[in-house]
């Protein structure tokens, strides 16, 4: 009997669909394309020599080397969690190492929190637009999405409150240099978000993936730091997702979830059942690299990415026609483009790849309600400054041409 | 408002319970305890110098080093999948690299296959006893377990057939040197299992974690190799789980799932949504280590573990009283002890830790129906031979004493 995979595969797994970014990236990888599509760090900025030293030091130490190749506890290495706790404390969020779980990148944190808090029939608030990867992770639990509009200061509070008033109890928010828009919340909006969440007993999942990549002065405190815990690290309503992917190297797959103990205890069991623990050797390497490199390396990243951001903004200012608007992010890797209403960015992409040899990500995929057909995500992270400028010039010329055809 | 985590956490996540092995291992780690409880490789056998060379070679190569620190595709590195495909082909299972997905250890393969094939109301066949970690992974999907008894040649076919006849469509089986019993299936039983699965259109999840660790001559072909695919790598009913955890190093967290394309395609989407991909640097290190070390390193592991197995079997033969029986595994890391009916191995463990300074895992946790209260799992993998012999001697003396109290 031939196997009937469609019958054998369960509904949760059938809810998965291929990511548009992923398929797109295959075309954008061709060398003749200037790609603003990727969301990946610039590999030229990886501290390769330091990693070489870190791995040599580790493997030359018999005891540490063998320990780093062995199974380890599901929570993550205590010394790494202590480093993260210290770093959080320095940013104003005082938590214990028992409030931290090491995950395979922040992406696994999203997946695990989806498995913890979501199921068919439950709702989750997401920003419009939001991080596509978060929706992909959550969608395996088949929740209903409640989209909340964003203004210049963050999510529209009335909409957030309305969602909570109707019974939604989880919100996924990215207050710093959001992927895909680059937008950040004002301090006032952060406080307002926390107040309304507290009033309704709702959980905030705070995505802090980009928070270290700030280019214009002081960083605002995170929701985790602003959460009113009255000194109790297990009180509060914020669960924060962090990662080394943007500051050290994505390939280590080291992220973390910071949360009250009742959450961490469940997640540790889930981690143990799901894949035992994050690679011991990678945790050890990340810890040694962070101790060795931070904060100097972060300053270097900020300088390099700030220059790229400024280059892209200058090019947008110089070349984009009337009717095109864009964000001016103070950090992160992305600028969000809003085109005239009648321009469909998916169609634009096809021409852009063929004619202008430029790639970007059409914005629609980032909206839970599939709106935003006239929007696009531009990343300034990977291309060199001179290619950023000429790529934007070609893209602007194409948009001008397409605009005039109507 | 204080958060009500019990209300916020969904039912699937509440199904998770703490592993007894895990809590036990904390006590067993004390240096005065001779531990037969762990299921981990002997760290003295890790090829540390080779890993030092592998990491140095990788990080000293600018292009390869930077690539190994960057994001990569969810399927896993093509060269690593090719190595695995070649290794499978050498064992008689001809599959393409598109039939292989790299996972964070075989444990993640179990979790992902649970998410693919199981949900509340669906059933899965498991051996009695079975690998505890598999039940932990599957339990997040809240399936019903159908336990099948084992005889000396493998699962009792009549029971397997009865389960399939009643509608169960998935079976999780470990034909080689099973954790926890060390038992292997005969060739005839392997063929019979496949025939009955095929007749009912059922899927076999074959756990091949220990298959390379054979100590007594020729390895029998895997279910994957015996599956009748008529040359089509996408036909067949076997999904196999493999890993480098027992042959290179567990901390790399490199496992793989080999399956027909319709399964791999779904799993790739799940991997992307779940944690993007397995650590690039670890995949690269594992590939370089496997190329450099196999098969010589495997031979070394076999020699070392064979000696430990023989030491434990000899000690059991020399010291265990009448009424105690045990398996004589031809590979793997475990021996399965069956005590007189009236001895509860959980209670025995408490005394064993206190008096005999010996740890083992009570067998009940490995049974889906919580039977087997008079059984225990002994690992010979980590302790040195002289400690194995004296530990078994003390355990045997304790059992004799407890036995005589009745």
mmCIF file with all atom_site columns, C-alpha atoms in Angstrom, chain B residues 13 15 19 24 35-36 44-45 60 68 101-102 116 134 162 173 175-176 193 215 217 279 294 326 345 356 391 393 402:
data_model
loop_
_atom_site.group_PDB
_atom_site.id
_atom_site.type_symbol
_atom_site.label_atom_id
_atom_site.label_alt_id
_atom_site.label_comp_id
_atom_site.label_asym_id
_atom_site.label_entity_id
_atom_site.label_seq_id
_atom_site.pdbx_PDB_ins_code
_atom_site.Cartn_x
_atom_site.Cartn_y
_atom_site.Cartn_z
_atom_site.occupancy
_atom_site.B_iso_or_equiv
_atom_site.pdbx_formal_charge
_atom_site.auth_seq_id
_atom_site.auth_comp_id
_atom_site.auth_asym_id
_atom_site.auth_atom_id
_atom_site.pdbx_PDB_model_num
ATOM 1  C CA . UNK B 1 13  ? 2.466  22.417 27.085 1.00 0.00 ? 13  UNK B CA 1
ATOM 2  C CA . UNK B 1 15  ? 1.320  17.706 29.201 1.00 0.00 ? 15  UNK B CA 1
ATOM 3  C CA . UNK B 1 19  ? 12.108 13.350 33.379 1.00 0.00 ? 19  UNK B CA 1
ATOM 4  C CA . UNK B 1 24  ? 18.269 11.279 39.121 1.00 0.00 ? 24  UNK B CA 1
ATOM 5  C CA . UNK B 1 35  ? 26.865 5.690  37.896 1.00 0.00 ? 35  UNK B CA 1
ATOM 6  C CA . UNK B 1 36  ? 25.290 3.273  35.474 1.00 0.00 ? 36  UNK B CA 1
ATOM 7  C CA . UNK B 1 44  ? 37.577 10.345 27.238 1.00 0.00 ? 44  UNK B CA 1
ATOM 8  C CA . UNK B 1 45  ? 36.717 8.954  23.786 1.00 0.00 ? 45  UNK B CA 1
ATOM 9  C CA . UNK B 1 60  ? 41.880 30.113 9.361  1.00 0.00 ? 60  UNK B CA 1
ATOM 10 C CA . UNK B 1 68  ? 30.391 28.888 8.681  1.00 0.00 ? 68  UNK B CA 1
ATOM 11 C CA . UNK B 1 101 ? 17.127 17.008 6.773  1.00 0.00 ? 101 UNK B CA 1
ATOM 12 C CA . UNK B 1 102 ? 19.747 18.001 9.353  1.00 0.00 ? 102 UNK B CA 1
ATOM 13 C CA . UNK B 1 116 ? 4.143  16.165 11.755 1.00 0.00 ? 116 UNK B CA 1
ATOM 14 C CA . UNK B 1 134 ? 10.901 9.687  22.420 1.00 0.00 ? 134 UNK B CA 1
ATOM 15 C CA . UNK B 1 162 ? -3.407 -5.806 15.797 1.00 0.00 ? 162 UNK B CA 1
ATOM 16 C CA . UNK B 1 173 ? 10.909 1.321  16.695 1.00 0.00 ? 173 UNK B CA 1
ATOM 17 C CA . UNK B 1 175 ? 15.898 -2.245 15.876 1.00 0.00 ? 175 UNK B CA 1
ATOM 18 C CA . UNK B 1 176 ? 19.576 -1.830 16.859 1.00 0.00 ? 176 UNK B CA 1
ATOM 19 C CA . UNK B 1 193 ? 7.754  -5.621 10.680 1.00 0.00 ? 193 UNK B CA 1
ATOM 20 C CA . UNK B 1 215 ? 30.571 -4.987 18.908 1.00 0.00 ? 215 UNK B CA 1
ATOM 21 C CA . UNK B 1 217 ? 30.640 -8.788 13.875 1.00 0.00 ? 217 UNK B CA 1
ATOM 22 C CA . UNK B 1 279 ? 24.347 25.701 13.555 1.00 0.00 ? 279 UNK B CA 1
ATOM 23 C CA . UNK B 1 294 ? 35.639 7.673  9.998  1.00 0.00 ? 294 UNK B CA 1
ATOM 24 C CA . UNK B 1 326 ? 19.734 -9.381 31.973 1.00 0.00 ? 326 UNK B CA 1
ATOM 25 C CA . UNK B 1 345 ? 13.637 -0.882 41.301 1.00 0.00 ? 345 UNK B CA 1
ATOM 26 C CA . UNK B 1 356 ? 25.986 0.653  47.574 1.00 0.00 ? 356 UNK B CA 1
ATOM 27 C CA . UNK B 1 391 ? 29.880 -1.264 41.184 1.00 0.00 ? 391 UNK B CA 1
ATOM 28 C CA . UNK B 1 393 ? 29.475 -6.382 42.742 1.00 0.00 ? 393 UNK B CA 1
ATOM 29 C CA . UNK B 1 402 ? 16.886 -7.121 49.513 1.00 0.00 ? 402 UNK B CA 1
#
